PDB file of C-alpha atoms in Angstrom:
ATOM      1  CA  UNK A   1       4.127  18.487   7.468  1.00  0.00           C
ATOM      2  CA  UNK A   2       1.571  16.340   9.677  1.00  0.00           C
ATOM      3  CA  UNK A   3       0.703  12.975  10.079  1.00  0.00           C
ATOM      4  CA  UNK A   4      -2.456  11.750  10.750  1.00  0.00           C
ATOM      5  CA  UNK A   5      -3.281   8.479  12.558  1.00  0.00           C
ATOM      6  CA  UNK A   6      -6.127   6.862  13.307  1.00  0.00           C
ATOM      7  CA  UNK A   7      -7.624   3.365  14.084  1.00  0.00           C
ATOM      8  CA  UNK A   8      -7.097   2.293  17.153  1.00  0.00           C
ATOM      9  CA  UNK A   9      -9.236   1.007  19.884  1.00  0.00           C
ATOM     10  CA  UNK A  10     -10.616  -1.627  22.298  1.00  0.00           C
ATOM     11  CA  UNK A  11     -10.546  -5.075  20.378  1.00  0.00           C
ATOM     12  CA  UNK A  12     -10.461  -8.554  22.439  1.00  0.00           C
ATOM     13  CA  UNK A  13      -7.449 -11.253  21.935  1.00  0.00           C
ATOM     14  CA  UNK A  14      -7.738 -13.054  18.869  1.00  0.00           C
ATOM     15  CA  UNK A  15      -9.596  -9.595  16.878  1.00  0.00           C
ATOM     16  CA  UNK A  16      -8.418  -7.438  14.299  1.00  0.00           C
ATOM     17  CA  UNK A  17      -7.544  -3.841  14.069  1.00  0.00           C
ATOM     18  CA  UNK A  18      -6.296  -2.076  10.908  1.00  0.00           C
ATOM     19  CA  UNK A  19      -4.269   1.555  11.410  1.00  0.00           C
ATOM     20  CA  UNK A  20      -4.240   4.015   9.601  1.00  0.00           C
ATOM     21  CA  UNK A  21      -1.643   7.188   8.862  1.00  0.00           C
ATOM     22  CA  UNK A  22      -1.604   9.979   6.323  1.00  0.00           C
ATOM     23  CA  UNK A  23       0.907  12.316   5.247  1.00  0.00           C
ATOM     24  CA  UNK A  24       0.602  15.864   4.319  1.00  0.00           C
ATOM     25  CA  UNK A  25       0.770  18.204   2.211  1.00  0.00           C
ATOM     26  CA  UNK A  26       0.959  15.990  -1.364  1.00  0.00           C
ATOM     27  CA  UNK A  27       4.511  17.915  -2.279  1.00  0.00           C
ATOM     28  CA  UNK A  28       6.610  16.166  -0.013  1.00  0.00           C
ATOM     29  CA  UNK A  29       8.717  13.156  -0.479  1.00  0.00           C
ATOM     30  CA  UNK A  30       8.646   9.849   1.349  1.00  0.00           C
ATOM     31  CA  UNK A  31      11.828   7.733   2.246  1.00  0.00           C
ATOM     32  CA  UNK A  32      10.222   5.496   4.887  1.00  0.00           C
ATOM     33  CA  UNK A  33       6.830   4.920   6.574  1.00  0.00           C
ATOM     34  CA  UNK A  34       7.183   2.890  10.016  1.00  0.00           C
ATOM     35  CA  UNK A  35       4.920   2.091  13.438  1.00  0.00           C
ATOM     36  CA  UNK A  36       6.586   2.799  16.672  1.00  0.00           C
ATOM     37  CA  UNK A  37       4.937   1.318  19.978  1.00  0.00           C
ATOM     38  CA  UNK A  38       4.861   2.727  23.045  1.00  0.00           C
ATOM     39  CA  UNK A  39       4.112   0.587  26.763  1.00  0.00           C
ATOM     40  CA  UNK A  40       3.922   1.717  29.915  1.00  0.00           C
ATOM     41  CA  UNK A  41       7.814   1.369  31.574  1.00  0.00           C
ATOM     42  CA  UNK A  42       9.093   0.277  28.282  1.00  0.00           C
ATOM     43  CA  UNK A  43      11.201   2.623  26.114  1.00  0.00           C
ATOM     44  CA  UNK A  44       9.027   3.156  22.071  1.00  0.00           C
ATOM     45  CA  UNK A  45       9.688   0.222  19.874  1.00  0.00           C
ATOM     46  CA  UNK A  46       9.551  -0.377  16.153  1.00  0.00           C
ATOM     47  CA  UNK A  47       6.599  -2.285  15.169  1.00  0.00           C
ATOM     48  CA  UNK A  48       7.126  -2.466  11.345  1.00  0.00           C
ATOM     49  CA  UNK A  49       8.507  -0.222   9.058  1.00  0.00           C
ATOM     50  CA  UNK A  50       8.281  -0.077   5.142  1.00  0.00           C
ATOM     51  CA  UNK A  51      10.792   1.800   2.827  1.00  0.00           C
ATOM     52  CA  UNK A  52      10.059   3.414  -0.265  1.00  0.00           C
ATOM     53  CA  UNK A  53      11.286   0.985  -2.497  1.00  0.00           C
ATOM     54  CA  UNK A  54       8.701  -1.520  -0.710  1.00  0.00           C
ATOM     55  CA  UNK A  55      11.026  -3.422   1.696  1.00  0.00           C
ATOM     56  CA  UNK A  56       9.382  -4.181   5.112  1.00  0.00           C
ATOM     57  CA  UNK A  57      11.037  -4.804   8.536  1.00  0.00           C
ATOM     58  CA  UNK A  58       9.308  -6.404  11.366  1.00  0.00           C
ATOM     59  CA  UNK A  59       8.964  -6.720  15.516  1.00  0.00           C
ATOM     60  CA  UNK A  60       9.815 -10.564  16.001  1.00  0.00           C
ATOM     61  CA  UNK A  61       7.146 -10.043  18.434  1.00  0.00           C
ATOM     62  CA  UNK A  62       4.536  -9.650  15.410  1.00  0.00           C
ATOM     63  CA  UNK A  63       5.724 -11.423  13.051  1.00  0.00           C
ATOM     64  CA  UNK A  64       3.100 -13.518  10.974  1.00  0.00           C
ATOM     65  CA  UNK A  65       0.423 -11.438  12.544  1.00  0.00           C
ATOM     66  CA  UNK A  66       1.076  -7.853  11.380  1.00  0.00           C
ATOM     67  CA  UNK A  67       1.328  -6.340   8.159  1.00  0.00           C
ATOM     68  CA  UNK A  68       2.653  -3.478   7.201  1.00  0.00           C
ATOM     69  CA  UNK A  69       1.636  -1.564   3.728  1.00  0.00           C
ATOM     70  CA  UNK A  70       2.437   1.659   1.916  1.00  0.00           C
ATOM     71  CA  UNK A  71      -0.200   3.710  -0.909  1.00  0.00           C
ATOM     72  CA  UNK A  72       2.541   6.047  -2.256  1.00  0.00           C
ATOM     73  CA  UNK A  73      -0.045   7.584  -3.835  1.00  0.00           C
ATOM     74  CA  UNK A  74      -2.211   9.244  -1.228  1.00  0.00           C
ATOM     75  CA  UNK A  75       1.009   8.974   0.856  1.00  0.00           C
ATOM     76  CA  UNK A  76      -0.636   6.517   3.553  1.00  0.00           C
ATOM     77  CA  UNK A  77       0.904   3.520   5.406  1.00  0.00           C
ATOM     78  CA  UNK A  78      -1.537   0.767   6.927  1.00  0.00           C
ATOM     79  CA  UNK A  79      -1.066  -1.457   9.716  1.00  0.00           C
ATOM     80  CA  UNK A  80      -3.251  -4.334   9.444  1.00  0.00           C
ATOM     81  CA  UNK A  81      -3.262  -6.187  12.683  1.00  0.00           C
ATOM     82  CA  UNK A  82      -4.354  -9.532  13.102  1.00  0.00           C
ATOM     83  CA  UNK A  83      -4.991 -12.320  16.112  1.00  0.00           C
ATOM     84  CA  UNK A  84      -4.272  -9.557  18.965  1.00  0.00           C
ATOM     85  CA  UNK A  85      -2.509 -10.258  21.916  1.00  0.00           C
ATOM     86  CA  UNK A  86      -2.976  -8.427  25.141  1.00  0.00           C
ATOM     87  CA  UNK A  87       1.077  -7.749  25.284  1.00  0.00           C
ATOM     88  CA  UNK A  88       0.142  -5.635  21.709  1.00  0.00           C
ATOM     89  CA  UNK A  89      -1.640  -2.991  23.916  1.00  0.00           C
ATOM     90  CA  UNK A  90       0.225   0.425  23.683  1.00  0.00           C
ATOM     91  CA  UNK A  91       0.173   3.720  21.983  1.00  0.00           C
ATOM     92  CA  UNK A  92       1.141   3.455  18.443  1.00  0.00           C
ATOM     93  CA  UNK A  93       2.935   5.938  16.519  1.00  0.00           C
ATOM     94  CA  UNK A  94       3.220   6.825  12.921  1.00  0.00           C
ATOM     95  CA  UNK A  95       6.862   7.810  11.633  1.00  0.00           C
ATOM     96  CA  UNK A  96       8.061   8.687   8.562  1.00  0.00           C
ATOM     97  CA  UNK A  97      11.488  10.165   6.771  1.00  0.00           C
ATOM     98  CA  UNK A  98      10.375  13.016   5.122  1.00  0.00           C
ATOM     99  CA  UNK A  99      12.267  15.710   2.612  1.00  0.00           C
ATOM    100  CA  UNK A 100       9.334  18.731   2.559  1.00  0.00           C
ATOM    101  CA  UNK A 101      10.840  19.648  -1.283  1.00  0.00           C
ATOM    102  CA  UNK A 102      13.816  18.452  -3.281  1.00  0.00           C
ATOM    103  CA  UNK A 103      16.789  20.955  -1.724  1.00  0.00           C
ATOM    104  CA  UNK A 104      15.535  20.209   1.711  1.00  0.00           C
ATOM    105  CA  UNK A 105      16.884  17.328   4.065  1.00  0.00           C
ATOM    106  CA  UNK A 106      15.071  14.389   5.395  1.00  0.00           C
ATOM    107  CA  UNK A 107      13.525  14.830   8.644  1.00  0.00           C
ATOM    108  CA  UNK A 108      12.153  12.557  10.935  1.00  0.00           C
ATOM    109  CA  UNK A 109       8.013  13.198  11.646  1.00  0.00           C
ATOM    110  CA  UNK A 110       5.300  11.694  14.158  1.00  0.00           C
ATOM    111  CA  UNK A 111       2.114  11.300  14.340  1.00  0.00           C
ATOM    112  CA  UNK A 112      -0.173  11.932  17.049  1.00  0.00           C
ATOM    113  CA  UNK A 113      -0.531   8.219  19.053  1.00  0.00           C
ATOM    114  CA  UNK A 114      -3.582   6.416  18.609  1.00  0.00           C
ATOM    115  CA  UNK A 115      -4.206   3.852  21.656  1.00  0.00           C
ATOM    116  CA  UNK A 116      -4.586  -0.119  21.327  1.00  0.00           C
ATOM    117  CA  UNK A 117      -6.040  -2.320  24.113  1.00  0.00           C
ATOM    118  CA  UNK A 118      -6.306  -5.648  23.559  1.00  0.00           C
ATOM    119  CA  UNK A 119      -8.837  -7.493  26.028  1.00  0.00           C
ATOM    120  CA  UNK A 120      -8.042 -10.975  27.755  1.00  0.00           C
TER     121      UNK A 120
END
């Protein structure tokens, strides 16, 4: 099982980034696709998260910026982040609850980190 991230980068306050992360291989089942965050000093945090049956959790902290979506189809979660704050810079992980086939247990999975720097 991997999961693939991707979309980060150097963006000023006030932009827009949009992150990405895949899931694979296409057999496996999806309970839960979340972002983690991860500062310097600070232990990782949950950013947003988004169950299978399309509920959605988020950070106080990006609330009414961030949103969080799920394409259970090609087994992808988006983060869609909007009006960037410098305090969003971090390393942001992709997590997910994952049963590989139908006898198996669900397991918890990471992505690699992708880095965000927001700009003053």
């Amino acid at each position: 099982v991997q999961l693939q991230a991707s979309g980060g980068g150097l963006v000023q306050a006030g932009g827009s980034l949009r992150l990405s992360c895949s899931a694979s291989p296409s057999g496996i089942s999806i309970n839960a696709m979340n972002w983690y965050r991860q500062t310097p000093g600070k232990q990782r945090e949950l950013v947003a998260g988004s169950t299978s049956g399309d509920t959605t959790e988020y950070n106080d902290s990006v609330k009414g910026r961030f949103t969080i979506s799920q394409d259970n189809a090609s087994k992808t979660v988006y983060l869609q982040m909007n009006s960037l704050k410098p305090e969003d810079t971090g390393v942001y992980f992709c997590h997910a609850k994952i049963r590989r086939h139908r006898f198996a247990v669900w397991d918890d999975y990471w992505g690699q980190g992708t880095q965000v720097t927001v700009s003053s």
